[in-house]
PDB file of C-alpha atoms in Angstrom:
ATOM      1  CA  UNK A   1       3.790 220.314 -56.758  1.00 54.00           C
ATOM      2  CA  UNK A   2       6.069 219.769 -59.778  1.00 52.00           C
ATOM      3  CA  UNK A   3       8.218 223.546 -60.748  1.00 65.00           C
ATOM      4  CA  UNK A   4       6.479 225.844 -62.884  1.00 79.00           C
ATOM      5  CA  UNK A   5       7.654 224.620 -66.986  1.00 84.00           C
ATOM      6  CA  UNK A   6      10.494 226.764 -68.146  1.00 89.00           C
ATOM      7  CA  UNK A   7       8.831 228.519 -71.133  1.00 92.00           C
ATOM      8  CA  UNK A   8      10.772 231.771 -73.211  1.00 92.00           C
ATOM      9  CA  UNK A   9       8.115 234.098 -71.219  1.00 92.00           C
ATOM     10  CA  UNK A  10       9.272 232.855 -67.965  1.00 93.00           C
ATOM     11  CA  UNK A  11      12.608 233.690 -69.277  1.00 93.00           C
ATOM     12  CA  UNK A  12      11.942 237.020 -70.413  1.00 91.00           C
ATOM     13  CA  UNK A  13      10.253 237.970 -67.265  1.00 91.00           C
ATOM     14  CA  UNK A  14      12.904 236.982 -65.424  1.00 92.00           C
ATOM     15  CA  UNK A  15      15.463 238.875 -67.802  1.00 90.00           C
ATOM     16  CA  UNK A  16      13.475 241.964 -67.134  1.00 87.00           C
ATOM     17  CA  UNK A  17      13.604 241.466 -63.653  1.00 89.00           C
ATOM     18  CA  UNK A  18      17.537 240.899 -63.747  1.00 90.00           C
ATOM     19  CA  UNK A  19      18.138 243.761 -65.851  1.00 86.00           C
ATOM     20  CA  UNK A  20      16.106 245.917 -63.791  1.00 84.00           C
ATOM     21  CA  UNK A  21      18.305 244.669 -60.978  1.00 86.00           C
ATOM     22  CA  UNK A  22      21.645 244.843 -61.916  1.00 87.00           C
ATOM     23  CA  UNK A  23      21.595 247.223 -65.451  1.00 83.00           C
ATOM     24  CA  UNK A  24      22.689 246.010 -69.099  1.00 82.00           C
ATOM     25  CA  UNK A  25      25.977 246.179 -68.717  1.00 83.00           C
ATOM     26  CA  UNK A  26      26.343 243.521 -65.833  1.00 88.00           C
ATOM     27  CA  UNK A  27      23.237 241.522 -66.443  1.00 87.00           C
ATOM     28  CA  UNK A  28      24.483 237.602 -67.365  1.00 90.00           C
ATOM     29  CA  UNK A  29      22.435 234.997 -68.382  1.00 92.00           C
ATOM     30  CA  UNK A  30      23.655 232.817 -65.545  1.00 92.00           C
ATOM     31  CA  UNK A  31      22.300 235.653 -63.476  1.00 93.00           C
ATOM     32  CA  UNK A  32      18.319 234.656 -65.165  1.00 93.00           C
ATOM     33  CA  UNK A  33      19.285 231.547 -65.157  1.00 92.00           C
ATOM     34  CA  UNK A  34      19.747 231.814 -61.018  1.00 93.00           C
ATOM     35  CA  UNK A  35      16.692 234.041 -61.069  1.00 92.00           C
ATOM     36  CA  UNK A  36      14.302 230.881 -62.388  1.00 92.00           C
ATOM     37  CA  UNK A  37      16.277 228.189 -60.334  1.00 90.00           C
ATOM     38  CA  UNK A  38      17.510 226.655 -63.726  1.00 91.00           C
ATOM     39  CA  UNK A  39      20.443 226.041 -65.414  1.00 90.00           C
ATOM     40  CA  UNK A  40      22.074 228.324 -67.709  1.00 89.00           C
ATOM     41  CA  UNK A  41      22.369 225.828 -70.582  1.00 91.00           C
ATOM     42  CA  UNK A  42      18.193 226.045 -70.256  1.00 91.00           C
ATOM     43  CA  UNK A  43      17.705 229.354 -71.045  1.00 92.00           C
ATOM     44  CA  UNK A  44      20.318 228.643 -74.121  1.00 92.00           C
ATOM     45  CA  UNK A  45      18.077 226.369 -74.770  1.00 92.00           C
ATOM     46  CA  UNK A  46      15.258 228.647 -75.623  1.00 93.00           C
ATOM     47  CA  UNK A  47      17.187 231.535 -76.391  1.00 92.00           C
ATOM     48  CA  UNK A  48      21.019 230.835 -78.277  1.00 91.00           C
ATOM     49  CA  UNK A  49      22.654 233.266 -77.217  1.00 89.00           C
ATOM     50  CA  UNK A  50      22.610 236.338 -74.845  1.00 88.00           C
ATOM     51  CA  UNK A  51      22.414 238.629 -77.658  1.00 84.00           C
ATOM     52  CA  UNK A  52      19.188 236.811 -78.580  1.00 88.00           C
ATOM     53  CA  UNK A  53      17.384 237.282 -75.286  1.00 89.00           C
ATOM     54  CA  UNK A  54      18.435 240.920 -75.191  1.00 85.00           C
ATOM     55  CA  UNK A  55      17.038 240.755 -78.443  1.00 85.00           C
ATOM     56  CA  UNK A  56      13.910 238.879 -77.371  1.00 86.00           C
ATOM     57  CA  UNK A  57      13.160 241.209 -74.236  1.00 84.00           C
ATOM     58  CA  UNK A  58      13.470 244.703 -76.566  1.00 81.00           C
ATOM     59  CA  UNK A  59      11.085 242.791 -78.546  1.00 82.00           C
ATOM     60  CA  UNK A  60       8.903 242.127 -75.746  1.00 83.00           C
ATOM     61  CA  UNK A  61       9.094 246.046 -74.564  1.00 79.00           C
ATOM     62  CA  UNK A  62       8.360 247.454 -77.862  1.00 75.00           C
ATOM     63  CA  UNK A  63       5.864 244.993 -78.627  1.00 79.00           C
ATOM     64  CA  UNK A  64       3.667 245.859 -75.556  1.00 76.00           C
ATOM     65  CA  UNK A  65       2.289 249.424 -77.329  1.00 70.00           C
ATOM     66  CA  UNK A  66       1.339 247.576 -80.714  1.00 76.00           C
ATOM     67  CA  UNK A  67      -1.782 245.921 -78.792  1.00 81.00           C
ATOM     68  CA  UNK A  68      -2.960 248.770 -77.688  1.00 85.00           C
ATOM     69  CA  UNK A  69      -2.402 250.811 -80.889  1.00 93.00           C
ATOM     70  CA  UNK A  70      -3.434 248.096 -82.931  1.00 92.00           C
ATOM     71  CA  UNK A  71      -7.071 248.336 -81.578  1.00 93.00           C
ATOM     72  CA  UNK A  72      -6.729 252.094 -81.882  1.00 94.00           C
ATOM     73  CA  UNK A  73      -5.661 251.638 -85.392  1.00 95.00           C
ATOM     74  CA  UNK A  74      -8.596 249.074 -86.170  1.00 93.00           C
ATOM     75  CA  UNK A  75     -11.670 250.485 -84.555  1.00 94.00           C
ATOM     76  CA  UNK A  76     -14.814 252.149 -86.386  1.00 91.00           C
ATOM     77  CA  UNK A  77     -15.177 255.895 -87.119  1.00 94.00           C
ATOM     78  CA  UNK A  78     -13.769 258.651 -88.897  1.00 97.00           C
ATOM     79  CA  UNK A  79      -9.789 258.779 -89.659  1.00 97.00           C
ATOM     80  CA  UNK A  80      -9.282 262.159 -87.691  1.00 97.00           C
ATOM     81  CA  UNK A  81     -10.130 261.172 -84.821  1.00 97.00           C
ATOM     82  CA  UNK A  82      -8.632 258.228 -84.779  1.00 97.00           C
ATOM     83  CA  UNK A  83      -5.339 259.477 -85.923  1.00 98.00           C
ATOM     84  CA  UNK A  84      -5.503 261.855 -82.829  1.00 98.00           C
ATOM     85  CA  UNK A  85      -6.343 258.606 -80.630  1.00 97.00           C
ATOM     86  CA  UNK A  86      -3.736 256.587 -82.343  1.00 97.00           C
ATOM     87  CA  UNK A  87      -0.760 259.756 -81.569  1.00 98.00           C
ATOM     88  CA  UNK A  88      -2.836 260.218 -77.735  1.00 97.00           C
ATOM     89  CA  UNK A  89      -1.928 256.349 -77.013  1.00 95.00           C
ATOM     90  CA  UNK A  90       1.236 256.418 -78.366  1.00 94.00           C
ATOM     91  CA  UNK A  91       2.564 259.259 -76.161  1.00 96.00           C
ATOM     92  CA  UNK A  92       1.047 258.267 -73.207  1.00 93.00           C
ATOM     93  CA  UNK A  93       2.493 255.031 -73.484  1.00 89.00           C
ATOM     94  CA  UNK A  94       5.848 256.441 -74.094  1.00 88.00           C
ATOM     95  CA  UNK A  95       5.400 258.511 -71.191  1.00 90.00           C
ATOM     96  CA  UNK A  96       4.147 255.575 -68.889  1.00 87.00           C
ATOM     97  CA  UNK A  97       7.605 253.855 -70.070  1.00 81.00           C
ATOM     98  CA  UNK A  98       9.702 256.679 -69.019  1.00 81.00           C
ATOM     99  CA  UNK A  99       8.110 258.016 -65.834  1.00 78.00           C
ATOM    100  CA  UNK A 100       6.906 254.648 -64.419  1.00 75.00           C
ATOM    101  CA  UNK A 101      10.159 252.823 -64.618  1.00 73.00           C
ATOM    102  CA  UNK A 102      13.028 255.639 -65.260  1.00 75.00           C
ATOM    103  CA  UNK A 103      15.899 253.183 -64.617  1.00 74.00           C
ATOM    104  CA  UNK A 104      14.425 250.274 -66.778  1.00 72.00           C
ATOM    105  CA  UNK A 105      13.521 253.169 -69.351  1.00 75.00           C
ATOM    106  CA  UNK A 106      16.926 254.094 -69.584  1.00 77.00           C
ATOM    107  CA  UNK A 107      17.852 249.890 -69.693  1.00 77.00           C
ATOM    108  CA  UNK A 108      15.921 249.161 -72.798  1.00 75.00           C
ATOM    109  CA  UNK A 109      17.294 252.661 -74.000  1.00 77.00           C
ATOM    110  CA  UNK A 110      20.615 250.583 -74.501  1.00 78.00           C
ATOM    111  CA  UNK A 111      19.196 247.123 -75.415  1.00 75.00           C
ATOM    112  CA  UNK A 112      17.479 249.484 -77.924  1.00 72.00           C
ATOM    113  CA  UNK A 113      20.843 250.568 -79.313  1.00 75.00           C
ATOM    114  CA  UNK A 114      22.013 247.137 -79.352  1.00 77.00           C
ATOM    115  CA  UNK A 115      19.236 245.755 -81.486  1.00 68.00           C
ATOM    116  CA  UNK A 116      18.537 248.241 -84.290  1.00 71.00           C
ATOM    117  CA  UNK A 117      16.719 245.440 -86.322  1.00 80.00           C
ATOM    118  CA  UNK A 118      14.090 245.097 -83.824  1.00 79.00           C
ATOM    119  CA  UNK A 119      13.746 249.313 -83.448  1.00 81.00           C
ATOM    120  CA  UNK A 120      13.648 249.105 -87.254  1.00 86.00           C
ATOM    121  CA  UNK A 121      10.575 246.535 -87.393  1.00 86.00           C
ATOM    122  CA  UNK A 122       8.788 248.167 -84.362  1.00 86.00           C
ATOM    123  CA  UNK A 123       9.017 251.746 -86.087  1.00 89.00           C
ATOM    124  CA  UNK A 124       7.614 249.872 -89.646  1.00 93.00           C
ATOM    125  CA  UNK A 125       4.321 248.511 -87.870  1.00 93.00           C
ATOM    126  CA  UNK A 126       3.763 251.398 -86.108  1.00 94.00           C
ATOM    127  CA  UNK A 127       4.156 253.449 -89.319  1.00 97.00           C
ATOM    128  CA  UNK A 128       2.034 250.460 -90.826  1.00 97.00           C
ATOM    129  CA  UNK A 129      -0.990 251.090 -88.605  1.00 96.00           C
ATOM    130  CA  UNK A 130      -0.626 255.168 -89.091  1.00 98.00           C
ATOM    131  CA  UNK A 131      -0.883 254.433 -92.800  1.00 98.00           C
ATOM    132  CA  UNK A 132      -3.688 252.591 -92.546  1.00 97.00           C
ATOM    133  CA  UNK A 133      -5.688 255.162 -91.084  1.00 98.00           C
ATOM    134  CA  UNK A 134      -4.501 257.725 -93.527  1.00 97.00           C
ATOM    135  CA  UNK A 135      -6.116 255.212 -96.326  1.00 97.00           C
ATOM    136  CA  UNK A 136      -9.479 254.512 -94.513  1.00 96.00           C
ATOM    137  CA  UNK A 137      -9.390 258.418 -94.172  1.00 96.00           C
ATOM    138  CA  UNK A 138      -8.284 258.705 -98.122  1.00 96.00           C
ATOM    139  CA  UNK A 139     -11.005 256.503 -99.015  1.00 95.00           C
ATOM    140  CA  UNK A 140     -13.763 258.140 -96.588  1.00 94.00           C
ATOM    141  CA  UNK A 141     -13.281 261.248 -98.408  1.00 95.00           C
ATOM    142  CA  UNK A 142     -11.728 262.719 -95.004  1.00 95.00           C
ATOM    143  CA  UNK A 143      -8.513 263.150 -96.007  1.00 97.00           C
ATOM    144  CA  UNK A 144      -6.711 264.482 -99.482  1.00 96.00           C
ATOM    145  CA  UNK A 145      -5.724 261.964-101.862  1.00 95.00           C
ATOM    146  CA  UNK A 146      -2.019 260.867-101.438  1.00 95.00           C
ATOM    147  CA  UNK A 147       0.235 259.187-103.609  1.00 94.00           C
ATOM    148  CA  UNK A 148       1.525 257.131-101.091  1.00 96.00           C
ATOM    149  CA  UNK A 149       0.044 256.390 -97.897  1.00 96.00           C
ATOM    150  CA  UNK A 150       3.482 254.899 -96.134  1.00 97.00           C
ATOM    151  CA  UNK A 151       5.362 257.935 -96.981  1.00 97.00           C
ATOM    152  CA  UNK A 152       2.190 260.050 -95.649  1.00 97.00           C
ATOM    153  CA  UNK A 153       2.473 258.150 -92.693  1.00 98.00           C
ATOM    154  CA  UNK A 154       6.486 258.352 -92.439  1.00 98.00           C
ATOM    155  CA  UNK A 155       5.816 262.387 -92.233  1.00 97.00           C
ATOM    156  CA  UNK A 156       3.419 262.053 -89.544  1.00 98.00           C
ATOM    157  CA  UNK A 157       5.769 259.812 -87.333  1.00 98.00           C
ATOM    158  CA  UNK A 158       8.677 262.259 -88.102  1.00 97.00           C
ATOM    159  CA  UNK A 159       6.573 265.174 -87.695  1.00 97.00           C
ATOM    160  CA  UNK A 160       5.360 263.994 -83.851  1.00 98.00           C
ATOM    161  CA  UNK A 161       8.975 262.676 -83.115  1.00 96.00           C
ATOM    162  CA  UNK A 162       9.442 264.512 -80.139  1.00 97.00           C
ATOM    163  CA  UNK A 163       6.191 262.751 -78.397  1.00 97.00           C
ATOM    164  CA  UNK A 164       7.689 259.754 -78.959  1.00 92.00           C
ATOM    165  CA  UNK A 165      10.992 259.522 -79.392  1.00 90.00           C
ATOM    166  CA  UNK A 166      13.149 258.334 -76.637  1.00 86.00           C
ATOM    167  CA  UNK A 167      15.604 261.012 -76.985  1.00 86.00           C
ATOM    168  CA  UNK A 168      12.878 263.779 -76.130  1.00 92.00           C
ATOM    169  CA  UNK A 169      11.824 261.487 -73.145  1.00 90.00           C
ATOM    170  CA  UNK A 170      13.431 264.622 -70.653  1.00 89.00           C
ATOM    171  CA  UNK A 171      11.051 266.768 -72.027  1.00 94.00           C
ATOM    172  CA  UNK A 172       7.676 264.959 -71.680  1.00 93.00           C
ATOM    173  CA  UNK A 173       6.840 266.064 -67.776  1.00 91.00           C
ATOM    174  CA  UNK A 174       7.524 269.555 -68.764  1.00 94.00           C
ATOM    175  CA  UNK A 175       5.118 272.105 -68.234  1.00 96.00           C
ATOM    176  CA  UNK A 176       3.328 272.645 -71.576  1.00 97.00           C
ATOM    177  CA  UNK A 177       4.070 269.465 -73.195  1.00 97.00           C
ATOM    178  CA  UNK A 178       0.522 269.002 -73.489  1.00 96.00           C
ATOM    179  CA  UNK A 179      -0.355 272.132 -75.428  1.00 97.00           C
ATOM    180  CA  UNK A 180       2.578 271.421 -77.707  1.00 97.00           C
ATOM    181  CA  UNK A 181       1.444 268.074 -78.374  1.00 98.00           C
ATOM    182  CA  UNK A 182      -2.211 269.321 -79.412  1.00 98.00           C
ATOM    183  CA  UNK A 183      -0.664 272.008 -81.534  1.00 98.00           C
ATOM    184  CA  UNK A 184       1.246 269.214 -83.117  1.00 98.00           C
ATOM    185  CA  UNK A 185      -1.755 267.019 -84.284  1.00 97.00           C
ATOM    186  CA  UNK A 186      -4.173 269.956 -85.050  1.00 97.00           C
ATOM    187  CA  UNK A 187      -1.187 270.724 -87.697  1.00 97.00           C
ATOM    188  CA  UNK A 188      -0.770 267.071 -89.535  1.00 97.00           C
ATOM    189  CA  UNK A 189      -4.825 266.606 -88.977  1.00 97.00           C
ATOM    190  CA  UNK A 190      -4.709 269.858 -90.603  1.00 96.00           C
ATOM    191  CA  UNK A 191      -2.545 268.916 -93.454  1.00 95.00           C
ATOM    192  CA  UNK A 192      -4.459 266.006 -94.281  1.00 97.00           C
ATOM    193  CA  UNK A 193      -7.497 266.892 -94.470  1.00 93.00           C
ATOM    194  CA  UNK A 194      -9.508 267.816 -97.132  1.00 82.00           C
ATOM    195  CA  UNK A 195     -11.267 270.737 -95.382  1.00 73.00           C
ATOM    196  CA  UNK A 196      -9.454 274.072 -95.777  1.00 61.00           C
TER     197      UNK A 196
END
């Protein structure tokens, strides 16, 4: 049976898997490169540099909530509810991140640091898809009229930092982090709607 094609997912996998394994700091590429059987000058090949697949893999971990959110985001029905789906997902995912996997959390919490451009564009889409609710709810007549529905959705992402923010990532097993949470989104629901 001919080997399994080297393709950049293979490589990211295995990346994961390395980093996992031996942390940021030591992880080489000629240690994914021994990982997939392959020489290192392959996995240059897809990726240029090492900076570029540490770039590529923080990509890859932020990347796996947009799916998710982005059907969330998407799907039928009035813009409360959805919001409070949308903010649900999004902290449970966080959570799954941090609890499943604490020492590959805390990896990806310094690939993170290395690659602000890719934290930049993962925090725009996901205030992207929040701002598209707060229009569908604008134009439902379920939510007051803003001037601008990015910066609306900016305040709700900084208003619900701490359920998703890495830095508060301690916090979410505490006890009532739940109740905080629904507090949280009863208050911006509250703020945008056109109900008093």
């Amino acid at each position: 049976m001919p080997p399994e094609p080297l393709t950049p997912e293979r490589i990211l996998e295995a990346t994961e898997d390395v980093l996992r394994r031996f942390g940021p700091a030591k992880a080489t590429v000629v240690d994914v490169a021994r990982a997939l059987g392959v020489s290192h000058g392959s996995v240059y090949r897809h990726f240029g540099s090492k900076a570029a697949l540490r770039e590529a893999v923080t990509d890859r971990w932020l990347d796996q909530s947009h799916t998710e959110l982005s059907a969330v985001a998407d799907s039928e029905g009035p813009a409360a509810p959805r919001l409070r789906a949308w903010l649900t997902a999004l902290f449970a995912a966080k959570r799954r991140k941090a609890g499943d996997d604490p020492e590959l959390f805390a990896t990806y919490m310094v690939l993170a640091g290395e690659n602000s451009g890719t934290v930049e564009r993962h925090i725009a889409t996901m205030i992207g898809q929040i701002a598209g609710i707060v229009e569908s709810g604008v134009r439902r007549g379920e939510f007051a009229p803003v001037a601008d529905p990015s910066a609306t959705a900016r305040a709700v992402w900084d208003a619900t930092n701490r359920f998703h923010d890495p830095a508060y990532a301690a916090e979410w097993g505490q006890e009532g982090i739940e109740a905080a949470f629904g507090t949280v989104c009863d208050l911006v629901l509250r703020g945008l709607s056109t109900s008093p």
